[in-house]
Coordinates of C-alpha atoms and ligand atoms in Angstrom, one line a residue:
X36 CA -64.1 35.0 -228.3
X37 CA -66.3 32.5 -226.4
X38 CA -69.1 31.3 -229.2
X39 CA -72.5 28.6 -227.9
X40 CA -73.3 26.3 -230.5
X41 CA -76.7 24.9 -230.7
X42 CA -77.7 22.0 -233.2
X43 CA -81.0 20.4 -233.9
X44 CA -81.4 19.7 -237.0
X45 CA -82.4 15.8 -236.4
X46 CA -82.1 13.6 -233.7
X47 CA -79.8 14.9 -231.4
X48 CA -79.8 18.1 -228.9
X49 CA -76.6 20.0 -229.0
X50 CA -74.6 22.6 -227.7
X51 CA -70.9 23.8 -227.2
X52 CA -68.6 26.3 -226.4
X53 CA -65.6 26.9 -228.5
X54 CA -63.1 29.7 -228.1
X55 CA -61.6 31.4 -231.1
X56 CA -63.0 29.0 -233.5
X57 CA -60.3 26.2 -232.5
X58 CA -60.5 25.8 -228.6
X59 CA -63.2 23.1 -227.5
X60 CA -64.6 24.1 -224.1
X61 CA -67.7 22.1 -223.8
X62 CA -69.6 19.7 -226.6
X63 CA -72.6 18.3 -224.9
X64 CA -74.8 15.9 -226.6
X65 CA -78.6 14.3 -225.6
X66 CA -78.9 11.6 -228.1
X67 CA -82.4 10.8 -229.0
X68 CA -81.3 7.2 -230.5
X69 CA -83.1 5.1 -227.8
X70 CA -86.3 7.0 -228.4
X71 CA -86.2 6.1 -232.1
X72 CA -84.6 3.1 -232.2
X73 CA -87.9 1.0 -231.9
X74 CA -88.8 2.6 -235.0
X75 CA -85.9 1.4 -237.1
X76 CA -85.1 5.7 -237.9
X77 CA -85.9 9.1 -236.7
X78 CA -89.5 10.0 -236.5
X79 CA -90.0 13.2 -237.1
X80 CA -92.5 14.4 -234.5
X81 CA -91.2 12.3 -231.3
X82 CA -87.9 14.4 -232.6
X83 CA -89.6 17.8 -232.3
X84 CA -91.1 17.1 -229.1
X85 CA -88.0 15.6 -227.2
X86 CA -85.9 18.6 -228.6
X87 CA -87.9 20.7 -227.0
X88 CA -87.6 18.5 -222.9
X89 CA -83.6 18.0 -224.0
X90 CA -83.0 22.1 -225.1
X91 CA -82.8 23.8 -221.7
X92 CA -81.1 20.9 -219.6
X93 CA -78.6 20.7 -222.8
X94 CA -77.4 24.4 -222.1
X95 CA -77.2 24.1 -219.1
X96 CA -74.6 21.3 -219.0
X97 CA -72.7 22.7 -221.7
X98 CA -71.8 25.7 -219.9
X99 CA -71.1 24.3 -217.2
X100 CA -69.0 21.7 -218.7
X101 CA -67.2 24.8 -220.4
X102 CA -67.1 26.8 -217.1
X103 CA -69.0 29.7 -218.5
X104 CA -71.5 31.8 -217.5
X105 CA -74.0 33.0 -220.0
X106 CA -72.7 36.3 -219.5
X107 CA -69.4 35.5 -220.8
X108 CA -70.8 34.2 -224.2
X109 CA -69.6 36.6 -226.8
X110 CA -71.7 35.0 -229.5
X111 CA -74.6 32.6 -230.4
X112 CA -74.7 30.6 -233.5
X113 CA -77.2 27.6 -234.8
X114 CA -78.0 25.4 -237.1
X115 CA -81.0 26.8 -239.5
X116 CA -81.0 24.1 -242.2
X117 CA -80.5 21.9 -243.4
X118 CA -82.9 19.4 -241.7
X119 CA -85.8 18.9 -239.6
X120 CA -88.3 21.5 -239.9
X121 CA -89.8 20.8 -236.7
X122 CA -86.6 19.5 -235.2
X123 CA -84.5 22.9 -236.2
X124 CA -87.3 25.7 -234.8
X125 CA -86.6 24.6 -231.0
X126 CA -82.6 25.1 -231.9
X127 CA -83.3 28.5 -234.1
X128 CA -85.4 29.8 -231.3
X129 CA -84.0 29.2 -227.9
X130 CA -80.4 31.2 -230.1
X131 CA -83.1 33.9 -231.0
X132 CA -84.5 34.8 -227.3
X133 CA -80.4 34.3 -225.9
X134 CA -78.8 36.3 -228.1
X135 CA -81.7 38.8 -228.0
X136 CA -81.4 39.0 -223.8
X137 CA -77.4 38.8 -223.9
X138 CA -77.1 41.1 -226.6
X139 CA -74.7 39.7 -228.6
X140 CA -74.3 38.6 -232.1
X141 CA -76.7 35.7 -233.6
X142 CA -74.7 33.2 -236.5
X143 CA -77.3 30.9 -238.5
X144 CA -75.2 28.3 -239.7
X145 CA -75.8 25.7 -242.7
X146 CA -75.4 22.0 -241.1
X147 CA -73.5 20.8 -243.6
X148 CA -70.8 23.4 -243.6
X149 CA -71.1 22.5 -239.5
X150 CA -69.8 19.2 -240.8
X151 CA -66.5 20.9 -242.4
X152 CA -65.7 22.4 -239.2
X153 CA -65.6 20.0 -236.9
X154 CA -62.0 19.2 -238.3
X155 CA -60.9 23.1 -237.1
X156 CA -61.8 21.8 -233.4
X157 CA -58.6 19.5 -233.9
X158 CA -55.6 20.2 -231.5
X159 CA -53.2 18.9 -233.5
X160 CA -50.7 19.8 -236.2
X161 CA -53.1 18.3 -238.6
X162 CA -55.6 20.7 -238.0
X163 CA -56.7 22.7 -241.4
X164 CA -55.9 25.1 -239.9
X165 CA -52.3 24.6 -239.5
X166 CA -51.7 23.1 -242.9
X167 CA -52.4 21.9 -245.7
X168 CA -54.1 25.5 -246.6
X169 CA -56.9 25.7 -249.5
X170 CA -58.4 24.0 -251.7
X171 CA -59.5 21.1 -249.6
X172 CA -61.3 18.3 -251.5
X173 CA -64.7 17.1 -248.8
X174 CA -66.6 14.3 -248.5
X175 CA -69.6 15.4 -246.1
X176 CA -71.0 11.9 -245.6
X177 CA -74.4 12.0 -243.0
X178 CA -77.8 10.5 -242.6
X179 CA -79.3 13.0 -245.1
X180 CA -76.5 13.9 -247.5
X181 CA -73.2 12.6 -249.4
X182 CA -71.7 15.7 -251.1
X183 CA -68.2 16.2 -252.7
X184 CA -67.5 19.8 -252.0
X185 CA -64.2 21.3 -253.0
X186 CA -63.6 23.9 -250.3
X187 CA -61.5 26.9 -251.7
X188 CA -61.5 29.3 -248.4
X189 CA -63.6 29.9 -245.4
X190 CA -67.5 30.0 -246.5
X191 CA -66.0 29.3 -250.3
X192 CA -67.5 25.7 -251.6
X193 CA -68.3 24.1 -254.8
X194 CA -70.6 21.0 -254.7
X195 CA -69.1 18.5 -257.4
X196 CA -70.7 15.7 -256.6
X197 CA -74.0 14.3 -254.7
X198 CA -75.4 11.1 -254.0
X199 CA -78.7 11.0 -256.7
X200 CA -80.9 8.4 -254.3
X201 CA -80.1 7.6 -250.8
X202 CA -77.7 9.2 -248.8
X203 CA -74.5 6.8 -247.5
X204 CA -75.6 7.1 -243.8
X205 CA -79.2 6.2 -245.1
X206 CA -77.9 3.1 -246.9
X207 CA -76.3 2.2 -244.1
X208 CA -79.5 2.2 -242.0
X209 CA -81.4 0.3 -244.5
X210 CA -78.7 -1.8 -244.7
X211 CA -78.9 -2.8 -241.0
X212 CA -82.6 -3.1 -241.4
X213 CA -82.5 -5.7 -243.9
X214 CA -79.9 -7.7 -241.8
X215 CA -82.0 -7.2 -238.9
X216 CA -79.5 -4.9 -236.7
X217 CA -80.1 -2.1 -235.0
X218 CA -80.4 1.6 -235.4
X219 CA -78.5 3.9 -236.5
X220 CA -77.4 1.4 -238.7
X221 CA -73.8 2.7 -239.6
X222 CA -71.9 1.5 -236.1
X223 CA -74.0 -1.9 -236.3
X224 CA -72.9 -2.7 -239.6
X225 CA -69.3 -1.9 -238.8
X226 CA -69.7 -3.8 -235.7
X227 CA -70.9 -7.5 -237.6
X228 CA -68.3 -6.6 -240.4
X229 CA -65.3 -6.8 -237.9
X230 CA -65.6 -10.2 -237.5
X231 CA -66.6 -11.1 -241.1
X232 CA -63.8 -13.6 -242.8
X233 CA -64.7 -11.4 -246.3
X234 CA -64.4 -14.1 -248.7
X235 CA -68.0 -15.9 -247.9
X236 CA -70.4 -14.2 -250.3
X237 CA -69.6 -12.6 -253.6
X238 CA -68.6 -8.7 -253.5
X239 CA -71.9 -6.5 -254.1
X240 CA -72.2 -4.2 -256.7
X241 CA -70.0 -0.3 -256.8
X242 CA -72.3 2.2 -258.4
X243 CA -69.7 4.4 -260.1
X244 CA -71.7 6.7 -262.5
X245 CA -68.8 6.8 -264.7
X246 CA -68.1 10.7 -266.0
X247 CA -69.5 12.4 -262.8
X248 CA -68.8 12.7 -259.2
X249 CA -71.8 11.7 -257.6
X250 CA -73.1 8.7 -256.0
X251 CA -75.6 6.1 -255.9
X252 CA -76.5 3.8 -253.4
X253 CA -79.7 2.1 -254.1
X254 CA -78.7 -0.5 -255.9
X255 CA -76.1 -2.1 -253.5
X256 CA -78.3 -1.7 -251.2
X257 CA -81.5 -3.7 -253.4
X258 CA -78.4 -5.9 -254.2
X259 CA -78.3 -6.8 -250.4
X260 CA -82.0 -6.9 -250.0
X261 CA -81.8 -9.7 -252.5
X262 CA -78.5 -11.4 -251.3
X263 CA -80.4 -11.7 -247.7
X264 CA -83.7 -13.1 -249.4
X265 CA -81.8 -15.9 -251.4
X266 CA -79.6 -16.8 -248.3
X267 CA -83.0 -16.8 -245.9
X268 CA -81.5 -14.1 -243.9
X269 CA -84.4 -11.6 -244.9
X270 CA -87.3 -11.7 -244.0
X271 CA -86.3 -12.8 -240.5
X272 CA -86.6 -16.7 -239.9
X273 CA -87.4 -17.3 -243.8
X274 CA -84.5 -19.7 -244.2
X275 CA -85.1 -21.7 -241.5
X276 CA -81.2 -21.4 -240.6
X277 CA -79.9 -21.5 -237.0
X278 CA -78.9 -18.9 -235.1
X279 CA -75.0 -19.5 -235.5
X280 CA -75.3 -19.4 -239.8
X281 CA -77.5 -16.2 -239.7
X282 CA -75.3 -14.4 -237.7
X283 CA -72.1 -15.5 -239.6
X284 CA -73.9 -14.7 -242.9
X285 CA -74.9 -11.2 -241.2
X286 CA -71.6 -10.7 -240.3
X287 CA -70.6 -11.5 -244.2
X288 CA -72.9 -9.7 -246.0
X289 CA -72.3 -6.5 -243.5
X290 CA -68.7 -6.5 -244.8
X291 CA -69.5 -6.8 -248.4
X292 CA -71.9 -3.4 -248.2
X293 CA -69.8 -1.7 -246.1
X294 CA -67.0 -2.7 -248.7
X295 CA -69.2 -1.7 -251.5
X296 CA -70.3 1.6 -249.9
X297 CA -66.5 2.8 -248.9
X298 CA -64.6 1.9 -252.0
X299 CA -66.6 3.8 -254.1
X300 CA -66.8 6.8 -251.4
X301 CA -62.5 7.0 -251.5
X302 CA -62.3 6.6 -255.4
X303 CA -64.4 9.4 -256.1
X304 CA -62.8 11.1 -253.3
X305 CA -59.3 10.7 -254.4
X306 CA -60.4 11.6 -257.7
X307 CA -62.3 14.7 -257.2
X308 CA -58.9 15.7 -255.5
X309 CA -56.4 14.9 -258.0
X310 CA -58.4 16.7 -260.9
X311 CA -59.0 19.9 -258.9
X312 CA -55.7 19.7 -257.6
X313 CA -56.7 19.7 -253.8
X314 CA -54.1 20.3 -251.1
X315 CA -55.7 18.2 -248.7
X316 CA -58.4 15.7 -248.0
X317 CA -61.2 16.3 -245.4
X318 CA -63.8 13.9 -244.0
X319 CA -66.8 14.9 -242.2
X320 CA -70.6 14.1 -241.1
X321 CA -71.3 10.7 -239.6
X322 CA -70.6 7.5 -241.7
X323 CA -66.7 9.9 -241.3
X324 CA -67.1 8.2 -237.9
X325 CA -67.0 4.3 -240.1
X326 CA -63.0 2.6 -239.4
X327 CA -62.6 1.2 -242.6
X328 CA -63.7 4.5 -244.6
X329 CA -61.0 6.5 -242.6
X330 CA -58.2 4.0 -242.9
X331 CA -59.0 3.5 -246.3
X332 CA -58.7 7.1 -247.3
X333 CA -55.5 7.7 -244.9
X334 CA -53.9 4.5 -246.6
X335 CA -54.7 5.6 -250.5
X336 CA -54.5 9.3 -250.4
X337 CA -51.2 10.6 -251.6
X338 CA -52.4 14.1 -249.8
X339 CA -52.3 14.9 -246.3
X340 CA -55.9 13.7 -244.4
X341 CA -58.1 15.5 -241.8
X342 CA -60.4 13.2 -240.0
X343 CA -62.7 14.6 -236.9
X344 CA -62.3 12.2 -234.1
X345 CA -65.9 9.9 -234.2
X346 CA -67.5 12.1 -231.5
X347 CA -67.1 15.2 -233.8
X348 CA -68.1 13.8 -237.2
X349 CA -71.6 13.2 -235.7
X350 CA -74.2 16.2 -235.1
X351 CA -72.8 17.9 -232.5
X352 CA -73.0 21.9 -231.2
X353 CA -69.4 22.5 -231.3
X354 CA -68.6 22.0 -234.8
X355 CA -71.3 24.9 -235.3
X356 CA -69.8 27.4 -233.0
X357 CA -66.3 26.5 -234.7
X358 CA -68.1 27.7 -238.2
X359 CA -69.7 30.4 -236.5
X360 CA -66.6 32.0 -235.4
X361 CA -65.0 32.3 -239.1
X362 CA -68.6 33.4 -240.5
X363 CA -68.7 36.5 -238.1
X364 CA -65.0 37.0 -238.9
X365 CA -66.1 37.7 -241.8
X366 CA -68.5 40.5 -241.1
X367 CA -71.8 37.9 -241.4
X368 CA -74.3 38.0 -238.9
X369 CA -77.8 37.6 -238.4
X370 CA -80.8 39.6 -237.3
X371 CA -84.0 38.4 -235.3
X372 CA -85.9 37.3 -238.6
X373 CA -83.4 34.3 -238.6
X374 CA -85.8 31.5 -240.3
X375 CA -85.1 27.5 -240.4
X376 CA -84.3 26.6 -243.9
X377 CA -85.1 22.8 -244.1
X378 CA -83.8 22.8 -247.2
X379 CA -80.8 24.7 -247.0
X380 CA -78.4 24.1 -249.7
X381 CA -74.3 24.2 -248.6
X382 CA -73.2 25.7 -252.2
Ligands
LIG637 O1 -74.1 13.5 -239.4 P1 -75.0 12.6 -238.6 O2 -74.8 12.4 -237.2 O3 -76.5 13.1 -238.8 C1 -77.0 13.7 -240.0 O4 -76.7 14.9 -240.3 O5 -77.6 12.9 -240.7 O6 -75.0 11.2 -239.4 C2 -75.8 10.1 -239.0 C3 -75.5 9.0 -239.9 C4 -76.4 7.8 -239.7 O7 -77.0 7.4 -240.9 C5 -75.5 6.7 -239.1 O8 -75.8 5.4 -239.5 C6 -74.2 7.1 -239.8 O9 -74.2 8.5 -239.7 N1 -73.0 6.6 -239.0 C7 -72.1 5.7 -239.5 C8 -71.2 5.4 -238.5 N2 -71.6 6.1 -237.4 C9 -72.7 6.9 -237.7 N3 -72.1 5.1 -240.7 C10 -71.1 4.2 -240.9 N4 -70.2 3.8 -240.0 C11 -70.2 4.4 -238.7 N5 -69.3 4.1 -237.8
LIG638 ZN1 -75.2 15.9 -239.5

C-alpha cells in the first residue's frame, strides 16, 4: 500500500511516499530556512505564504522521485496539528481536494506522533519494527516540544514528562542567538562545539526538577545569556575582544549548553526507561538530529537504541505517511471535515 505524506506544520514543505508503512519511496523537502533566517526564527506569516508557492512543486517531485503516479496512491495522510495554524491549512487542504478527486482514504496525523515514526522508515535490523517490541521509552525533542512519552503499542502513548518553558530545539535557537550564530540554531551550536577544548568556562547549570520527568530549559539558557555578557561576547562587540577570542569563547560556551542541554535530556531519558521498564529507547524530532545527544544515549543506555538517520528526525512527509499506514491499519480514517488542530496534544 503506496501512502503520500504531506507536512506543514512549520517551516518546511513536505511530502513522501512510503510503501507498507516501512518502505521509503520518496521524502522531498523545500526548506524555508533561508527565508527566515534573517529573522533569527520562523515567522509565521512569510511561512503560510511560502507553503502555499512550495505545496504543488513539492508533490510533484515527490512522486516523481518515488516513481508514482497519482493514480497509484492508495492513501493520503497529513499533518493537522500540532503547529502552525496558518502553516498546517495549505498541508490539510491540498490532502482534502487529493484524496477527495482520487478517492481514496484521508489520515490526519498528530506531528508529534510523525516524529515516532520516522524510526519505522529504518531498513535495518534495528528498526522497531523488528525488535525490541513495546513499551518503548521516547524522547520527541523539536523546535516546539520536548515530551517523554512511553509508547506501549501503535497509537498507544503516555506523556511522562514535558519541558515547562522552552522547548530544547527552542533553547538551542536562542542559544545561537545570544552567541551570535545562525538559524536554526541547533546544527550551529553543534558546529562551534566541535572544536571547543571543554574545559575553558565553567559547566552551566542542569535543570533537573528532581521528582518529575519534565524539563526546563530557561535557566541554562539565562545562564548563557549572562556567561556571554560578562565575557563581552553578548551584545555583539561589547567586550572589545578580537575576532580570534570571541570565536574561541563561542566555540566554548556552545559546548557547555549543548553539554548542559544533552546530559539532562539522556538522564531523564534513561530514567523514565528503567522505572517503566521499557524495552527500547527511541529518539525523534529535530535536536534527535544533535551528535553528541545520539552518542550519548547509544553509549549510556543499557537498552537497545533507535535513532532516525538526521534527515528523518527533522519535519519531513515521510515519517507521516509511515504513521498513516499503521493508523488506517487500524480502522482510523478521516472524513472531509478534517480540521488543523494547532494545538493538538500527542496523548
Ligand atoms: O522537528 P523539527 O524539524 O521541527 C519542529 O517540529 O519544531 O525541529 C527543529 C528544531 C530546531 O529548533 C533546530 O534548532 C533543532 O531542531 N535541531 C537541532 C539540530 N538539528 C536541528 N538541535 C540540536 N542539534 C542539531 N544537530
Ligand atoms: Zn517537528
Amino acid at each position: 500500500m503506496k501512502i503520500l505524506g504531506i507536512e506543514t506544520s512549520c517551516d518546511e514543505t513536505a511530502v513522501g511516499v512510503v510503501e507498507d508503512g516501512r518502505v521509503l519511496r520518496s521524502n522531498i523537502i523545500a526548506s524555508q530556512v533561508e527565508l527566515h533566517s534573517r529573522y533569527g526564527g520562523v515567522v509565521p506569516e512569510v511561512a503560510s505564504r511560502q507553503h502555499v508557492r512550495d505545496m504543488v512543486p513539492t508533490l510533484e517531485e515527490s512522486l516523481e522521485a518515488a516513481c508514482a503516479d497519482l493514480e497509484t496512491i492508495d492513501a493520503v495522510s497529513v499533518t493537522y496539528g500540532p503547529g502552525l495554524a496558518g502553516a498546517l491549512i495549505t498541508g490539510v487542504n491540498t490532502a482534502k481536494a487529493l484524496a477527495y478527486t482520487l478517492d481514496v482514504p484521508l489520515i490526519g496525523v498528530n506531528h508529534l506522533e510523525g516524529h515516532l515514526y520516522a524510526s519505522w522508515l529504518l531498513d535495518t535490523p534495528d528498526s522497531p519494527a523488528e525488535s525490541p517490541g513495546f513499551p518503548l521509552a521516547c524522547l520527541i525533542a523539536s523546535g516546539g516540544h520536548t515530551d517523554l512519552v512511553l509508547m506501549e503499542g501503535h497509537g498507544l502513548y503516555r506523556l511522562l514528562g514535558r519541558t515547562r518553558d522552552d522547548a530544547a530545539g527552542e533553547a538551542f535557537d536562542k542559544a545561537a542567538r545570544i552567541l551570535g550564530l545562525g538559524f536554526p540554531g541547533g546544527p550551529e551550536i553543534q558546529r562551534e562545539a566541535h572544536g571547543a577544548a571543554g574545559d575553558v568556562v565553567p559547566a552551566l547549570p542542569r535543570a533537573w526538577m528532581r521528582g518529575t520527568l519534565d524539563f526546563s530549559f530557561s535557566g541554562v539558557k539565562t545562564a548563557l545569556l549572562h556567561m556571554a555578557q560578562n565575557r563581552g561576547v553578548y551584545p555583539a562587540g561589547s567586550g572589545g575582544l578580537s575576532e580570534e577570542d570571541t570565536r574561541a569563547l563561542v566555540r566554548e560556551m556552545a559546548s557547555a549548553f549543548q553539554e548542559s542541554v544533552v546530559d539532562v535530556m539522556v538522564v531523564k531519558l534513561l530514567e523514565m526507561a528503567a522505572r517503566y521498564s521499557a524495552r527500547g529507547i527511541l529518539l525523534g524530532g529535530g535536536v534527535a538530529a544533535n551528535a553528541l545527544l545520539r552518542e550519548k544515549v547509544r553509549s549510556d543506555s543499557p537498552l537497545p537504541v533507535i535513532i532516525p538517520p538526521p534527515v528523518l528526525c527533522t519535519d519531513n512527509g515521510a515519517m507521516i505517511a509511515s504513521c498513516a499506514y499503521y493508523r488506517l491499519r487500524q480502522g482510523e480514517q478521516f472524513s472531509m471535515d478534517l480540521d488543523i488542530d494547532p494545538g493538538l496534544p500527542l496523548a
